[in-house]
Amino acid sequence: MAEGLVADVGASHTRLAQILDGALKPGSARRFLNADFPGVLPMIASYLDEQGARPQAICAGVAGPVRAGTAQLTNLDWFMDGAEIARTTGATEVHLINDLQAQGYALDDLDPQSIIPIFAGQPDPDGPRMVLGLGTGSNIAVVHRVGADLLVPPAEAGHSGLPHLGGAANAVIAALGAEVPHKPYEALLSGSGLMRLHRLRCGASLTAPEILGQAEQAGGDCAETLTLFLEILGAVMGNLALTHMATGGVFLIGGLARAMAPMLNAPEFRGTLTAKGPYRPIMEAMPLHLITDDTAALIGCARYLRQRLK
């Protein structure tokens, strides 16, 4: 396979790397702050000049919906056009996919040490797997096996509606409707969502790290906010995992996911995750893992190109 470029374009930063022979070229990965560039094209140009590279194929995982070879980032005013990227770089093929799709395509190529089990469960080796991202935004990807290849359809689940829950959660969700009428789960289950949840619940404005830090103290408003967050997360994750019958396992990724992982043994989370009536045994058997590899989306983009160009 010819030399290529892969990108993980997020709301706050972007990672770029070269691929060679279908895998990431060692030492080529770079992380850039999006605020330092007016758009993705100048960033790519700067990286390619630095590396002295001219890729023949490009794949970018983008934090936003992809349609007709173009992408608009959801939480950043950047628009990407695959045809324009091809003209600028001279690449013969440019593929834009959602960033969670890229994470899904990485599952079979990750170092096992970067996949940390939270619940071992009883995985179905042939069952679908689901990746759920918790970071600046939130979304999922569902990973299906098709022979030796992976198929990861696009999704924008983060803007699907929050479920009906208990009294405290429903009060916050109702209040959210005054700010975001369609009440998407991303509005509460993300870094900024945790901040919003705390403000809607008790009126205080704290950053996500402040909420997480203060929650370590016994009791208090921040601890109660995290308890409510875990209840909502369990319900949403359970709905999505059951919808897609993710019997191969659920994989969490993102900065907020890492911060929340030690708390996922809490009954507030586990209880709403598995509370699916006659389907409780299916939910209890679903494994749950945390992915810690920051280059997972790049690895997934390399896998996507490898499948496309073989």
Short mmCIF file of C-alpha atoms in Angstrom, two decimals:
data_model
loop_
_atom_site.label_atom_id
_atom_site.label_comp_id
_atom_site.label_asym_id
_atom_site.label_seq_id
_atom_site.Cartn_x
_atom_site.Cartn_y
_atom_site.Cartn_z
CA MET A 1 0.00 0.00 0.00
CA ALA A 2 1.28 3.47 -0.90
CA GLU A 3 2.26 6.10 1.65
CA GLY A 4 -0.72 7.88 3.19
CA LEU A 5 -1.88 10.39 5.77
CA VAL A 6 -4.39 9.85 8.57
CA ALA A 7 -6.04 12.48 10.74
CA ASP A 8 -8.15 12.62 13.88
CA VAL A 9 -9.89 16.01 13.72
CA GLY A 10 -11.54 16.90 17.03
CA ALA A 11 -13.19 20.00 18.39
CA SER A 12 -10.14 21.27 20.28
CA HIS A 13 -7.16 19.47 18.76
CA THR A 14 -6.14 17.36 15.78
CA ARG A 15 -3.74 14.44 15.46
CA LEU A 16 -1.94 13.68 12.20
CA ALA A 17 0.28 10.76 11.27
CA GLN A 18 1.77 9.10 8.21
CA ILE A 19 1.02 5.53 7.28
CA LEU A 20 3.36 3.18 5.52
CA ASP A 21 2.49 -0.36 4.44
CA GLY A 22 -0.94 0.02 6.03
CA ALA A 23 0.26 0.94 9.54
CA LEU A 24 1.22 4.11 11.40
CA LYS A 25 4.76 5.19 10.60
CA PRO A 26 6.68 5.17 13.90
CA GLY A 27 7.43 8.63 15.25
CA SER A 28 5.21 10.43 12.72
CA ALA A 29 2.21 11.23 14.95
CA ARG A 30 1.78 14.88 15.89
CA ARG A 31 -0.87 16.66 17.99
CA PHE A 32 -1.96 20.20 17.06
CA LEU A 33 -4.18 22.74 18.81
CA ASN A 34 -6.96 23.74 16.43
CA ALA A 35 -6.89 27.29 17.82
CA ASP A 36 -3.45 27.72 16.23
CA PHE A 37 -4.84 27.30 12.69
CA PRO A 38 -7.66 28.93 10.69
CA GLY A 39 -8.71 25.54 9.30
CA VAL A 40 -7.60 21.99 8.68
CA LEU A 41 -5.92 22.62 5.31
CA PRO A 42 -3.19 24.97 6.65
CA MET A 43 -2.56 22.46 9.45
CA ILE A 44 -2.16 19.57 6.99
CA ALA A 45 0.11 21.69 4.77
CA SER A 46 2.31 22.59 7.75
CA TYR A 47 2.55 18.95 8.82
CA LEU A 48 3.38 17.66 5.34
CA ASP A 49 6.07 20.31 4.90
CA GLU A 50 7.56 19.37 8.27
CA GLN A 51 7.54 15.67 7.37
CA GLY A 52 8.57 16.12 3.74
CA ALA A 53 5.65 13.86 2.78
CA ARG A 54 3.30 13.71 -0.19
CA PRO A 55 0.56 11.20 0.59
CA GLN A 56 -1.27 9.31 -2.14
CA ALA A 57 -4.23 8.43 0.11
CA ILE A 58 -5.78 10.28 3.06
CA CYS A 59 -8.36 9.27 5.64
CA ALA A 60 -9.62 11.67 8.29
CA GLY A 61 -11.88 10.90 11.25
CA VAL A 62 -13.94 14.03 11.86
CA ALA A 63 -15.93 15.03 14.95
CA GLY A 64 -19.10 15.75 13.03
CA PRO A 65 -21.45 14.35 10.40
CA VAL A 66 -19.98 13.41 7.03
CA ARG A 67 -22.11 13.75 3.89
CA ALA A 68 -21.17 13.56 0.20
CA GLY A 69 -17.44 13.76 0.91
CA THR A 70 -17.72 16.83 3.14
CA ALA A 71 -17.89 17.29 6.90
CA GLN A 72 -18.96 20.05 9.27
CA LEU A 73 -17.51 19.74 12.76
CA THR A 74 -20.26 19.83 15.38
CA ASN A 75 -18.42 21.77 18.09
CA LEU A 76 -16.07 23.86 15.93
CA ASP A 77 -16.72 26.11 12.95
CA TRP A 78 -14.57 24.09 10.55
CA PHE A 79 -15.85 22.69 7.26
CA MET A 80 -13.88 19.99 5.43
CA ASP A 81 -14.19 19.11 1.75
CA GLY A 82 -12.49 15.92 0.61
CA ALA A 83 -12.16 17.16 -2.98
CA GLU A 84 -10.45 20.35 -1.81
CA ILE A 85 -8.06 18.36 0.38
CA ALA A 86 -7.20 16.17 -2.61
CA ARG A 87 -6.50 19.20 -4.84
CA THR A 88 -4.34 20.85 -2.17
CA THR A 89 -2.29 17.79 -1.22
CA GLY A 90 -2.20 15.96 -4.57
CA ALA A 91 -3.65 12.83 -2.96
CA THR A 92 -5.50 10.54 -5.36
CA GLU A 93 -7.94 9.35 -2.69
CA VAL A 94 -9.40 11.25 0.28
CA HIS A 95 -11.91 9.65 2.63
CA LEU A 96 -13.72 11.47 5.44
CA ILE A 97 -15.39 9.38 8.13
CA ASN A 98 -16.86 10.22 11.53
CA ASP A 99 -14.30 10.15 14.33
CA LEU A 100 -16.21 7.43 16.21
CA GLN A 101 -16.23 5.33 13.04
CA ALA A 102 -12.45 5.68 13.06
CA GLN A 103 -12.36 4.53 16.69
CA GLY A 104 -14.49 1.52 15.75
CA TYR A 105 -12.23 0.52 12.86
CA ALA A 106 -9.31 0.45 15.32
CA LEU A 107 -10.69 -2.24 17.66
CA ASP A 108 -8.90 -5.23 16.11
CA ASP A 109 -5.56 -3.40 15.78
CA LEU A 110 -5.17 -1.88 19.25
CA ASP A 111 -2.50 -3.04 21.67
CA PRO A 112 -4.39 -5.23 24.18
CA GLN A 113 -2.68 -3.32 27.00
CA SER A 114 -4.57 -0.19 25.92
CA ILE A 115 -7.95 -1.91 26.48
CA ILE A 116 -8.79 -1.95 30.19
CA PRO A 117 -11.66 -4.20 31.32
CA ILE A 118 -14.29 -2.64 33.59
CA PHE A 119 -16.79 -5.52 33.49
CA ALA A 120 -15.50 -8.80 32.05
CA GLY A 121 -18.96 -10.06 31.10
CA GLN A 122 -19.42 -12.93 28.68
CA PRO A 123 -18.66 -11.58 25.19
CA ASP A 124 -20.05 -13.09 22.02
CA PRO A 125 -16.97 -13.21 19.75
CA ASP A 126 -19.18 -12.80 16.67
CA GLY A 127 -21.46 -10.17 18.19
CA PRO A 128 -21.48 -6.46 17.30
CA ARG A 129 -19.30 -4.16 19.39
CA MET A 130 -20.13 -0.58 20.31
CA VAL A 131 -17.73 2.30 20.94
CA LEU A 132 -19.06 5.22 22.99
CA GLY A 133 -17.07 8.45 23.11
CA LEU A 134 -17.25 10.82 26.08
CA GLY A 135 -15.19 13.95 25.58
CA THR A 136 -15.87 17.40 24.15
CA GLY A 137 -18.95 15.80 22.58
CA SER A 138 -20.46 12.32 22.57
CA ASN A 139 -21.38 9.74 19.95
CA ILE A 140 -21.26 6.01 19.25
CA ALA A 141 -20.09 3.64 16.54
CA VAL A 142 -21.19 0.03 16.08
CA VAL A 143 -18.61 -2.42 14.72
CA HIS A 144 -19.68 -5.45 12.66
CA ARG A 145 -17.45 -8.23 11.30
CA VAL A 146 -17.82 -8.97 7.58
CA GLY A 147 -15.42 -11.79 6.82
CA ALA A 148 -11.92 -10.52 7.50
CA ASP A 149 -13.06 -6.88 7.32
CA LEU A 150 -14.87 -4.53 9.68
CA LEU A 151 -17.99 -2.54 8.83
CA VAL A 152 -18.67 0.55 10.93
CA PRO A 153 -21.73 2.53 9.78
CA PRO A 154 -21.89 6.26 10.58
CA ALA A 155 -23.96 7.49 13.51
CA GLU A 156 -24.81 10.77 15.21
CA ALA A 157 -26.41 9.39 18.36
CA GLY A 158 -25.17 12.23 20.55
CA HIS A 159 -28.05 14.38 19.33
CA SER A 160 -30.72 11.77 20.01
CA GLY A 161 -33.02 12.57 22.93
CA LEU A 162 -32.47 11.81 26.59
CA PRO A 163 -34.70 9.12 28.16
CA HIS A 164 -37.36 9.41 30.86
CA LEU A 165 -35.81 8.59 34.24
CA GLY A 166 -36.33 9.25 37.94
CA GLY A 167 -37.44 12.52 39.50
CA ALA A 168 -34.07 14.27 39.93
CA ALA A 169 -32.87 13.33 36.42
CA ASN A 170 -36.17 14.31 34.81
CA ALA A 171 -36.08 17.71 36.53
CA VAL A 172 -32.65 18.43 35.06
CA ILE A 173 -33.67 17.15 31.62
CA ALA A 174 -36.77 19.37 31.68
CA ALA A 175 -34.61 22.38 32.61
CA LEU A 176 -32.22 21.50 29.79
CA GLY A 177 -35.11 21.88 27.34
CA ALA A 178 -35.16 25.62 27.95
CA GLU A 179 -31.56 25.83 26.67
CA VAL A 180 -31.46 23.02 24.08
CA PRO A 181 -35.03 22.20 22.98
CA HIS A 182 -34.29 18.74 21.50
CA LYS A 183 -32.55 17.71 24.79
CA PRO A 184 -29.75 15.61 23.26
CA TYR A 185 -27.80 13.27 25.49
CA GLU A 186 -24.54 14.98 24.44
CA ALA A 187 -25.77 18.12 26.22
CA LEU A 188 -25.33 16.33 29.57
CA LEU A 189 -22.97 13.43 28.78
CA SER A 190 -19.80 15.26 27.72
CA GLY A 191 -17.21 17.50 29.35
CA SER A 192 -19.31 20.63 28.89
CA GLY A 193 -22.40 18.53 29.62
CA LEU A 194 -21.10 17.65 33.09
CA MET A 195 -20.66 21.38 33.74
CA ARG A 196 -24.19 22.06 32.49
CA LEU A 197 -25.63 19.23 34.57
CA HIS A 198 -24.07 20.69 37.71
CA ARG A 199 -25.31 24.20 36.92
CA LEU A 200 -28.85 23.03 36.16
CA ARG A 201 -28.94 20.92 39.29
CA CYS A 202 -27.59 23.36 41.85
CA GLY A 203 -26.92 26.69 40.11
CA ALA A 204 -23.12 26.63 40.55
CA SER A 205 -20.72 27.12 37.63
CA LEU A 206 -17.70 24.82 37.92
CA THR A 207 -15.40 23.26 35.35
CA ALA A 208 -15.50 19.52 34.77
CA PRO A 209 -12.11 18.99 36.53
CA GLU A 210 -13.36 21.03 39.51
CA ILE A 211 -16.52 18.92 39.76
CA LEU A 212 -14.54 15.69 39.54
CA GLY A 213 -11.99 16.90 42.10
CA GLN A 214 -14.52 18.13 44.63
CA ALA A 215 -16.64 14.99 44.22
CA GLU A 216 -13.87 12.99 45.87
CA GLN A 217 -14.98 14.54 49.16
CA ALA A 218 -17.75 12.64 50.88
CA GLY A 219 -21.17 14.05 50.03
CA GLY A 220 -21.69 17.56 48.73
CA ASP A 221 -23.13 19.01 45.55
CA CYS A 222 -20.40 17.72 43.22
CA ALA A 223 -20.76 14.15 44.48
CA GLU A 224 -24.53 14.37 43.93
CA THR A 225 -23.95 15.70 40.41
CA LEU A 226 -21.73 12.73 39.57
CA THR A 227 -24.30 10.32 40.99
CA LEU A 228 -26.90 11.85 38.67
CA PHE A 229 -24.46 11.78 35.75
CA LEU A 230 -23.86 8.06 36.31
CA GLU A 231 -27.60 7.36 36.40
CA ILE A 232 -28.14 9.15 33.08
CA LEU A 233 -25.05 7.60 31.50
CA GLY A 234 -26.15 4.10 32.49
CA ALA A 235 -29.61 4.58 31.00
CA VAL A 236 -28.35 6.08 27.74
CA MET A 237 -25.55 3.53 27.29
CA GLY A 238 -27.92 0.69 28.09
CA ASN A 239 -30.47 1.93 25.54
CA LEU A 240 -27.86 2.21 22.80
CA ALA A 241 -26.15 -1.10 23.61
CA LEU A 242 -29.46 -2.98 23.61
CA THR A 243 -30.64 -1.25 20.43
CA HIS A 244 -27.55 -2.52 18.62
CA MET A 245 -27.26 -5.81 20.58
CA ALA A 246 -23.63 -5.04 21.38
CA THR A 247 -23.01 -8.53 22.72
CA GLY A 248 -19.36 -8.32 21.65
CA GLY A 249 -18.82 -5.58 24.22
CA VAL A 250 -19.00 -1.84 24.81
CA PHE A 251 -15.82 0.26 24.61
CA LEU A 252 -15.51 3.72 26.17
CA ILE A 253 -13.12 6.32 24.79
CA GLY A 254 -12.35 9.97 25.49
CA GLY A 255 -11.02 12.16 28.29
CA LEU A 256 -14.23 12.18 30.30
CA ALA A 257 -14.57 8.40 29.91
CA ARG A 258 -11.14 7.96 31.48
CA ALA A 259 -12.07 10.20 34.39
CA MET A 260 -15.38 8.41 34.97
CA ALA A 261 -14.11 4.83 34.52
CA PRO A 262 -13.21 4.27 38.23
CA MET A 263 -16.80 5.20 39.17
CA LEU A 264 -18.55 2.74 36.86
CA ASN A 265 -18.93 0.18 39.62
CA ALA A 266 -21.45 2.53 41.27
CA PRO A 267 -24.96 1.05 41.57
CA GLU A 268 -26.44 4.21 40.01
CA PHE A 269 -24.65 3.38 36.76
CA ARG A 270 -24.87 -0.38 36.75
CA GLY A 271 -28.50 -0.34 37.85
CA THR A 272 -29.79 1.82 35.00
CA LEU A 273 -27.47 0.14 32.48
CA THR A 274 -28.95 -3.30 33.07
CA ALA A 275 -32.55 -2.34 33.93
CA LYS A 276 -34.06 -3.72 30.71
CA GLY A 277 -36.71 -6.08 32.05
CA PRO A 278 -36.49 -9.52 30.43
CA TYR A 279 -33.28 -8.42 28.67
CA ARG A 280 -31.37 -7.85 31.93
CA PRO A 281 -29.31 -11.08 31.46
CA ILE A 282 -28.18 -9.87 28.02
CA MET A 283 -27.12 -6.51 29.49
CA GLU A 284 -25.33 -8.13 32.44
CA ALA A 285 -23.33 -10.31 30.03
CA MET A 286 -22.11 -7.38 27.90
CA PRO A 287 -18.45 -6.61 28.64
CA LEU A 288 -17.42 -3.01 29.25
CA HIS A 289 -13.91 -1.75 28.46
CA LEU A 290 -11.97 1.52 28.48
CA ILE A 291 -9.65 2.38 25.56
CA THR A 292 -6.61 4.42 26.61
CA ASP A 293 -4.71 4.73 23.30
CA ASP A 294 -4.74 8.36 22.14
CA THR A 295 -3.89 7.27 18.60
CA ALA A 296 -6.87 4.87 18.28
CA ALA A 297 -8.66 7.00 15.67
CA LEU A 298 -5.47 7.20 13.60
CA ILE A 299 -5.08 3.42 13.80
CA GLY A 300 -8.72 3.08 12.69
CA CYS A 301 -8.21 5.41 9.74
CA ALA A 302 -5.22 3.31 8.69
CA ARG A 303 -7.41 0.19 8.88
CA TYR A 304 -10.10 1.92 6.79
CA LEU A 305 -7.59 2.77 4.04
CA ARG A 306 -6.11 -0.71 4.19
CA GLN A 307 -9.55 -2.23 3.56
CA ARG A 308 -10.38 0.26 0.80
CA LEU A 309 -7.13 -0.07 -1.08
CA LYS A 310 -6.32 -3.78 -0.80
#
